[in-house]
Amino acid sequence: MARAEAPFSVSAPLTGASQAEAESSEDATPALLSKLKQEAIIQWLKEYLGNKATRYEKLITPKFAESYILDYKVTQKGPNKEIVELSGHLDTEALKGWLRLADTKGQEGGQIRPSLIMTDSVPDFSLPTPDYFTQKGSSAYSQTSIQLLNQELRRLNLKVSPANEIVTTSPPKDERGISRLKDTLATEGTNAAIWLYLNKCRSCDAPRLDIYLYSLERGGSLLSMISEELSISLKQLDNAEKTKTVLTPIFNQFQQDFERVIAEGRFTALPLTITVEGIENYLGYRKIDYALSKQNYFSEWLPKTFIQNTAQFEAMSNLASEEVAQRIENLGLADVKLTLVRVDSRNIVMRYSR
């Protein structure tokens, strides 16, 4: 939780009836406390966003502010205890996620522009046309999927555009395949891809729908994947009502995953592997983990291994790997000095010294 918390302290004078009522810190009026909680969030926004904070201030209601304050205490100061001070900790990681979602919804769909790809692998099943279950197909499944997908994406102020390019039948899962997908869609004017893959259940005859979400920023990356068996047969996918009933909860889950990916800052973030060599003991490892986990240029931080004086971490960052490496070198901590050994697009190797 250390990386998600930030201390705050705000104060305001007691006036009129409020001062008469507030004989102790516990008696400070609820209205004044609500105002101070709002002020704490607004103060953080101004520090984090500068002049851009004004566009969000009207959204900071008392109920909203309450959701992002992790803990607080109330004290009264001054000769006559006429000043109420509210101090505690804000959930800054959650606030940053809210800002990312607010930015996406406020961009009129311009920030994220997804392409839709639909393919199938249904052996031994006769199709009316080769592209029957694709984004260009005429099946109830194809038409319903596009309708439900856009219905869910409207919650994020996004709209999907069916891809024009011909792609392979199987969604890519490795770095090379995702890079090829990015190159294939380079002329589409999109920076994301949603891939619906209709195939057969591995252990039964029921159809299965896999939904992949890709970022096509930089080298591209797989952000999320949902795999669900459908409770109807392939033939029943021609029935619009049955298809809608089966697909609705799946696309709803996908929308929630999409929203989470945006909130976590992973859409434009680059996955990085950070290796630190020369760590003398476990205490040194914990210091490095703690120091790096607090850096706000990592949207995700996960310790992986610590073996034979070498630690490895997985991280996500919106910065290029070279800039991340430079920032790590310039941390300036008294007992943690990290020197760059080498860096490439996805890997950073540092050496630890005291």
Short mmCIF file of C-alpha atoms in Angstrom, two decimals:
data_model
loop_
_atom_site.label_atom_id
_atom_site.label_comp_id
_atom_site.label_asym_id
_atom_site.label_seq_id
_atom_site.Cartn_x
_atom_site.Cartn_y
_atom_site.Cartn_z
CA MET A 1 0.00 0.00 0.00
CA ALA A 2 2.99 2.35 0.41
CA ARG A 3 2.92 3.35 -3.24
CA ALA A 4 -0.84 4.05 -3.16
CA GLU A 5 -0.84 6.35 -0.15
CA ALA A 6 0.02 10.04 0.10
CA PRO A 7 -0.26 12.17 3.26
CA PHE A 8 -2.45 15.27 3.33
CA SER A 9 -3.24 18.04 5.76
CA VAL A 10 -5.89 20.74 5.31
CA SER A 11 -7.46 23.17 7.75
CA ALA A 12 -10.27 25.71 8.04
CA PRO A 13 -11.58 28.02 10.77
CA LEU A 14 -14.67 27.27 12.81
CA THR A 15 -17.18 30.08 12.49
CA GLY A 16 -20.53 30.99 14.06
CA ALA A 17 -22.70 28.07 15.06
CA SER A 18 -20.02 25.61 14.01
CA GLN A 19 -17.61 26.97 16.63
CA ALA A 20 -20.24 26.83 19.35
CA GLU A 21 -21.08 23.23 18.49
CA ALA A 22 -17.52 21.97 18.19
CA GLU A 23 -16.34 21.69 21.78
CA SER A 24 -13.88 18.92 20.84
CA SER A 25 -12.26 17.53 17.68
CA GLU A 26 -14.94 14.81 17.53
CA ASP A 27 -17.64 17.52 17.46
CA ALA A 28 -16.40 19.31 14.33
CA THR A 29 -19.46 19.60 12.11
CA PRO A 30 -19.96 17.00 9.35
CA ALA A 31 -20.40 19.79 6.79
CA LEU A 32 -16.99 21.25 7.64
CA LEU A 33 -15.31 17.83 7.53
CA SER A 34 -16.87 17.13 4.13
CA LYS A 35 -15.55 20.46 2.87
CA LEU A 36 -12.06 19.67 4.16
CA LYS A 37 -12.09 16.25 2.50
CA GLN A 38 -13.02 17.87 -0.79
CA GLU A 39 -10.22 20.40 -0.30
CA ALA A 40 -7.72 17.57 0.32
CA ILE A 41 -8.57 15.95 -3.03
CA ILE A 42 -8.54 19.28 -4.90
CA GLN A 43 -5.19 20.17 -3.33
CA TRP A 44 -3.71 16.87 -4.55
CA LEU A 45 -5.15 17.44 -8.05
CA LYS A 46 -3.49 20.87 -8.22
CA GLU A 47 -0.14 19.44 -7.16
CA TYR A 48 -0.42 16.55 -9.62
CA LEU A 49 -1.96 18.34 -12.63
CA GLY A 50 -1.13 22.01 -12.16
CA ASN A 51 -3.46 24.28 -14.16
CA LYS A 52 -5.23 21.28 -15.72
CA ALA A 53 -6.78 20.51 -12.32
CA THR A 54 -9.52 23.10 -12.84
CA ARG A 55 -11.34 20.90 -15.38
CA TYR A 56 -11.86 18.21 -12.71
CA GLU A 57 -12.65 20.32 -9.63
CA LYS A 58 -16.41 20.40 -10.26
CA LEU A 59 -16.43 16.58 -10.19
CA ILE A 60 -15.09 16.43 -6.63
CA THR A 61 -18.28 16.00 -4.60
CA PRO A 62 -18.33 15.11 -0.88
CA LYS A 63 -19.29 11.52 -1.74
CA PHE A 64 -16.46 11.31 -4.30
CA ALA A 65 -13.87 12.69 -1.84
CA GLU A 66 -14.93 10.19 0.84
CA SER A 67 -14.10 7.30 -1.50
CA TYR A 68 -10.45 8.27 -1.93
CA ILE A 69 -9.50 9.10 1.67
CA LEU A 70 -7.94 6.02 3.28
CA ASP A 71 -7.77 7.36 6.83
CA TYR A 72 -7.93 10.68 8.67
CA LYS A 73 -7.86 12.34 12.05
CA VAL A 74 -9.29 15.65 13.23
CA THR A 75 -7.53 18.07 15.57
CA GLN A 76 -8.32 21.59 16.70
CA LYS A 77 -5.62 24.24 16.99
CA GLY A 78 -5.22 27.89 17.87
CA PRO A 79 -5.60 29.75 21.20
CA ASN A 80 -9.32 28.99 21.33
CA LYS A 81 -9.21 25.83 19.24
CA GLU A 82 -10.85 27.80 16.43
CA ILE A 83 -8.94 26.02 13.61
CA VAL A 84 -9.95 22.51 12.53
CA GLU A 85 -7.19 20.48 10.90
CA LEU A 86 -7.90 17.30 8.93
CA SER A 87 -4.90 15.06 8.18
CA GLY A 88 -4.50 11.54 6.85
CA HIS A 89 -3.73 9.63 3.65
CA LEU A 90 -5.18 9.70 0.13
CA ASP A 91 -5.40 6.70 -2.20
CA THR A 92 -3.41 8.35 -5.00
CA GLU A 93 -3.17 5.21 -7.12
CA ALA A 94 -6.98 5.01 -7.29
CA LEU A 95 -7.15 8.75 -8.02
CA LYS A 96 -4.75 8.36 -10.93
CA GLY A 97 -6.92 5.52 -12.25
CA TRP A 98 -9.99 7.74 -12.03
CA LEU A 99 -8.16 10.49 -13.93
CA ARG A 100 -7.15 8.08 -16.71
CA LEU A 101 -10.77 6.97 -17.11
CA ALA A 102 -12.02 10.56 -16.99
CA ASP A 103 -9.52 11.51 -19.70
CA THR A 104 -10.62 8.60 -21.89
CA LYS A 105 -14.31 9.42 -21.52
CA GLY A 106 -13.65 13.09 -22.17
CA GLN A 107 -11.66 12.60 -25.37
CA GLU A 108 -14.68 11.89 -27.60
CA GLY A 109 -13.11 8.53 -28.40
CA GLY A 110 -9.95 10.15 -29.75
CA GLN A 111 -7.53 8.78 -27.18
CA ILE A 112 -8.20 5.07 -27.82
CA ARG A 113 -9.21 3.98 -31.32
CA PRO A 114 -9.82 0.21 -31.45
CA SER A 115 -10.08 -2.00 -34.53
CA LEU A 116 -12.28 -5.09 -34.44
CA ILE A 117 -11.12 -8.44 -35.78
CA MET A 118 -13.39 -11.50 -35.79
CA THR A 119 -12.15 -14.92 -36.86
CA ASP A 120 -13.21 -18.49 -36.23
CA SER A 121 -11.91 -22.02 -36.08
CA VAL A 122 -14.87 -24.39 -36.24
CA PRO A 123 -13.75 -27.57 -38.00
CA ASP A 124 -16.37 -29.96 -39.34
CA PHE A 125 -18.99 -27.23 -39.38
CA SER A 126 -20.33 -26.05 -42.71
CA LEU A 127 -20.50 -22.26 -43.09
CA PRO A 128 -22.76 -20.45 -45.59
CA THR A 129 -19.81 -18.20 -46.57
CA PRO A 130 -16.10 -18.24 -45.64
CA ASP A 131 -16.46 -14.99 -43.66
CA TYR A 132 -19.76 -15.91 -42.00
CA PHE A 133 -18.53 -15.45 -38.41
CA THR A 134 -16.19 -12.52 -39.11
CA GLN A 135 -16.67 -8.75 -38.75
CA LYS A 136 -17.74 -8.72 -42.40
CA GLY A 137 -20.11 -11.66 -41.99
CA SER A 138 -23.90 -11.71 -42.03
CA SER A 139 -24.47 -14.15 -39.18
CA ALA A 140 -26.57 -13.23 -36.14
CA TYR A 141 -23.44 -13.88 -34.09
CA SER A 142 -21.39 -11.30 -36.06
CA GLN A 143 -24.05 -8.61 -36.06
CA THR A 144 -24.99 -9.13 -32.40
CA SER A 145 -21.35 -9.13 -31.29
CA ILE A 146 -20.65 -5.79 -32.97
CA GLN A 147 -23.84 -4.30 -31.53
CA LEU A 148 -23.16 -5.50 -27.96
CA LEU A 149 -19.49 -4.54 -28.12
CA ASN A 150 -20.26 -0.97 -29.17
CA GLN A 151 -23.00 -0.80 -26.56
CA GLU A 152 -20.47 -1.62 -23.82
CA LEU A 153 -17.74 0.63 -25.25
CA ARG A 154 -20.10 3.61 -25.24
CA ARG A 155 -19.69 3.61 -21.46
CA LEU A 156 -16.07 4.60 -22.15
CA ASN A 157 -17.04 6.97 -24.96
CA LEU A 158 -15.37 4.62 -27.46
CA LYS A 159 -16.47 2.99 -30.69
CA VAL A 160 -14.90 0.06 -32.48
CA SER A 161 -14.18 0.08 -36.22
CA PRO A 162 -14.18 -3.24 -38.12
CA ALA A 163 -10.71 -3.85 -39.56
CA ASN A 164 -10.37 -3.91 -43.34
CA GLU A 165 -7.16 -5.89 -43.53
CA ILE A 166 -7.09 -9.68 -43.80
CA VAL A 167 -5.45 -11.25 -40.76
CA THR A 168 -4.51 -14.77 -39.69
CA THR A 169 -7.14 -16.98 -38.09
CA SER A 170 -5.48 -17.29 -34.69
CA PRO A 171 -4.95 -14.33 -32.32
CA PRO A 172 -1.25 -13.74 -31.54
CA LYS A 173 0.03 -14.21 -28.00
CA ASP A 174 3.77 -13.60 -28.33
CA GLU A 175 5.72 -10.40 -28.96
CA ARG A 176 6.55 -11.22 -32.57
CA GLY A 177 2.95 -12.04 -33.50
CA ILE A 178 1.61 -8.89 -31.83
CA SER A 179 4.21 -6.80 -33.66
CA ARG A 180 3.00 -8.31 -36.96
CA LEU A 181 -0.58 -7.48 -36.00
CA LYS A 182 0.43 -3.88 -35.38
CA ASP A 183 2.10 -3.72 -38.81
CA THR A 184 -0.99 -5.26 -40.46
CA LEU A 185 -3.29 -2.64 -38.93
CA ALA A 186 -0.87 0.26 -39.47
CA THR A 187 -3.07 1.83 -42.16
CA GLU A 188 -6.30 1.57 -40.11
CA GLY A 189 -5.60 4.68 -38.00
CA THR A 190 -6.16 2.72 -34.80
CA ASN A 191 -4.00 2.17 -31.72
CA ALA A 192 -5.83 -0.83 -30.23
CA ALA A 193 -7.31 -4.12 -31.39
CA ILE A 194 -10.18 -6.20 -30.06
CA TRP A 195 -10.08 -9.75 -31.40
CA LEU A 196 -13.10 -12.07 -31.12
CA TYR A 197 -12.08 -15.66 -31.76
CA LEU A 198 -14.90 -18.21 -32.09
CA ASN A 199 -13.65 -21.77 -31.67
CA LYS A 200 -14.52 -25.10 -30.08
CA CYS A 201 -14.31 -26.02 -26.43
CA ARG A 202 -11.20 -28.18 -25.83
CA SER A 203 -13.08 -30.89 -23.91
CA CYS A 204 -16.58 -30.70 -25.43
CA ASP A 205 -18.50 -29.86 -28.58
CA ALA A 206 -19.77 -26.47 -27.37
CA PRO A 207 -18.48 -23.28 -29.01
CA ARG A 208 -16.10 -21.05 -27.07
CA LEU A 209 -15.50 -17.32 -27.45
CA ASP A 210 -12.07 -15.85 -26.72
CA ILE A 211 -11.79 -12.05 -26.55
CA TYR A 212 -8.32 -10.49 -26.78
CA LEU A 213 -7.52 -6.84 -26.11
CA TYR A 214 -4.30 -5.49 -27.62
CA SER A 215 -2.53 -2.18 -27.33
CA LEU A 216 -0.83 -1.24 -30.60
CA GLU A 217 1.21 1.54 -29.01
CA ARG A 218 4.98 1.17 -29.43
CA GLY A 219 5.73 -2.52 -30.02
CA GLY A 220 2.23 -3.61 -29.03
CA SER A 221 1.14 -5.81 -26.13
CA LEU A 222 -1.64 -8.17 -25.04
CA LEU A 223 -3.56 -6.43 -22.25
CA SER A 224 -6.33 -8.89 -21.39
CA MET A 225 -7.94 -12.11 -22.53
CA ILE A 226 -11.34 -13.64 -21.72
CA SER A 227 -12.30 -17.22 -22.63
CA GLU A 228 -15.89 -18.38 -22.15
CA GLU A 229 -17.77 -21.50 -23.23
CA LEU A 230 -21.11 -20.63 -24.81
CA SER A 231 -24.21 -22.38 -23.53
CA ILE A 232 -25.69 -22.76 -27.01
CA SER A 233 -24.61 -24.73 -30.07
CA LEU A 234 -22.94 -23.30 -33.16
CA LYS A 235 -26.21 -23.65 -35.09
CA GLN A 236 -28.05 -21.68 -32.42
CA LEU A 237 -25.68 -18.75 -33.01
CA ASP A 238 -27.97 -17.96 -35.94
CA ASN A 239 -30.73 -17.14 -33.45
CA ALA A 240 -30.34 -13.44 -32.59
CA GLU A 241 -32.20 -13.58 -29.26
CA LYS A 242 -30.37 -16.64 -27.92
CA THR A 243 -27.04 -15.23 -29.11
CA LYS A 244 -27.71 -11.90 -27.40
CA THR A 245 -28.63 -13.61 -24.12
CA VAL A 246 -25.42 -15.67 -24.12
CA LEU A 247 -23.06 -12.92 -25.25
CA THR A 248 -24.33 -10.00 -23.12
CA PRO A 249 -22.61 -11.00 -19.83
CA ILE A 250 -19.37 -11.83 -21.67
CA PHE A 251 -19.16 -8.40 -23.31
CA ASN A 252 -20.07 -6.79 -20.00
CA GLN A 253 -17.11 -8.55 -18.39
CA PHE A 254 -14.91 -7.43 -21.27
CA GLN A 255 -15.97 -3.80 -20.72
CA GLN A 256 -15.01 -4.06 -17.07
CA ASP A 257 -11.62 -5.50 -18.02
CA PHE A 258 -11.11 -2.71 -20.57
CA GLU A 259 -11.96 -0.10 -17.92
CA ARG A 260 -9.54 -1.70 -15.45
CA VAL A 261 -6.73 -1.73 -18.03
CA ILE A 262 -7.24 1.99 -18.68
CA ALA A 263 -7.42 2.82 -14.97
CA GLU A 264 -4.19 0.92 -14.27
CA GLY A 265 -2.39 2.91 -16.96
CA ARG A 266 -1.52 -0.24 -18.89
CA PHE A 267 -2.95 0.79 -22.24
CA THR A 268 -0.02 2.99 -23.21
CA ALA A 269 2.41 1.43 -20.74
CA LEU A 270 5.35 -0.71 -21.79
CA PRO A 271 6.12 -3.99 -19.98
CA LEU A 272 9.64 -3.98 -18.54
CA THR A 273 11.86 -6.53 -16.84
CA ILE A 274 14.19 -4.85 -14.34
CA THR A 275 17.14 -6.90 -13.07
CA VAL A 276 19.35 -5.71 -10.21
CA GLU A 277 22.70 -7.45 -9.67
CA GLY A 278 25.15 -7.37 -6.77
CA ILE A 279 22.66 -7.31 -3.90
CA GLU A 280 24.48 -8.38 -0.72
CA ASN A 281 21.55 -9.58 1.38
CA TYR A 282 17.78 -9.73 1.76
CA LEU A 283 17.68 -6.36 3.54
CA GLY A 284 19.28 -4.74 0.49
CA TYR A 285 16.71 -6.45 -1.73
CA ARG A 286 13.83 -5.13 0.39
CA LYS A 287 15.24 -1.57 0.27
CA ILE A 288 15.45 -1.71 -3.53
CA ASP A 289 11.95 -3.17 -3.86
CA TYR A 290 10.50 -0.51 -1.56
CA ALA A 291 12.34 2.40 -3.24
CA LEU A 292 11.38 1.42 -6.79
CA SER A 293 7.79 0.45 -5.97
CA LYS A 294 7.13 4.03 -4.81
CA GLN A 295 8.10 5.63 -8.13
CA ASN A 296 5.06 7.10 -9.88
CA TYR A 297 6.40 6.34 -13.37
CA PHE A 298 5.58 2.66 -12.75
CA SER A 299 1.88 1.93 -13.23
CA GLU A 300 2.48 -1.66 -12.12
CA TRP A 301 5.26 -3.20 -10.00
CA LEU A 302 5.74 -6.90 -9.22
CA PRO A 303 8.74 -8.54 -7.48
CA LYS A 304 9.55 -11.84 -9.24
CA THR A 305 12.72 -13.49 -7.92
CA PHE A 306 15.71 -12.94 -5.64
CA ILE A 307 18.34 -15.61 -6.24
CA GLN A 308 22.14 -15.50 -5.72
CA ASN A 309 22.45 -11.74 -5.19
CA THR A 310 20.26 -10.96 -8.23
CA ALA A 311 16.69 -9.67 -8.09
CA GLN A 312 14.20 -9.46 -10.94
CA PHE A 313 11.09 -7.30 -11.11
CA GLU A 314 8.29 -6.96 -13.67
CA ALA A 315 6.93 -3.45 -14.23
CA MET A 316 4.76 -1.34 -16.52
CA SER A 317 5.69 2.21 -17.46
CA ASN A 318 4.54 4.85 -19.92
CA LEU A 319 8.16 6.00 -20.28
CA ALA A 320 10.72 4.54 -22.66
CA SER A 321 13.08 2.02 -21.07
CA GLU A 322 16.08 4.36 -21.47
CA GLU A 323 14.31 7.13 -19.53
CA VAL A 324 13.22 4.70 -16.81
CA ALA A 325 16.83 3.52 -16.46
CA GLN A 326 18.04 7.12 -16.17
CA ARG A 327 15.47 7.93 -13.50
CA ILE A 328 16.45 4.85 -11.50
CA GLU A 329 20.10 5.93 -11.65
CA ASN A 330 19.14 9.41 -10.44
CA LEU A 331 17.05 8.28 -7.47
CA GLY A 332 19.56 9.82 -5.07
CA LEU A 333 18.77 7.60 -2.09
CA ALA A 334 21.34 7.56 0.69
CA ASP A 335 21.77 3.79 1.02
CA VAL A 336 20.56 2.58 -2.40
CA LYS A 337 22.71 3.37 -5.44
CA LEU A 338 21.83 1.70 -8.72
CA THR A 339 24.12 1.98 -11.75
CA LEU A 340 23.04 1.08 -15.27
CA VAL A 341 24.69 -2.00 -16.79
CA ARG A 342 22.66 -2.28 -19.99
CA VAL A 343 19.23 -1.47 -21.39
CA ASP A 344 17.14 -2.44 -24.41
CA SER A 345 13.50 -1.88 -25.36
CA ARG A 346 12.11 -4.29 -22.73
CA ASN A 347 14.96 -5.00 -20.30
CA ILE A 348 16.90 -2.91 -17.79
CA VAL A 349 19.89 -4.32 -15.88
CA MET A 350 21.25 -2.33 -12.93
CA ARG A 351 24.03 -2.95 -10.38
CA TYR A 352 23.49 -2.23 -6.69
CA SER A 353 26.02 -0.57 -4.40
CA ARG A 354 25.81 1.26 -1.06
#
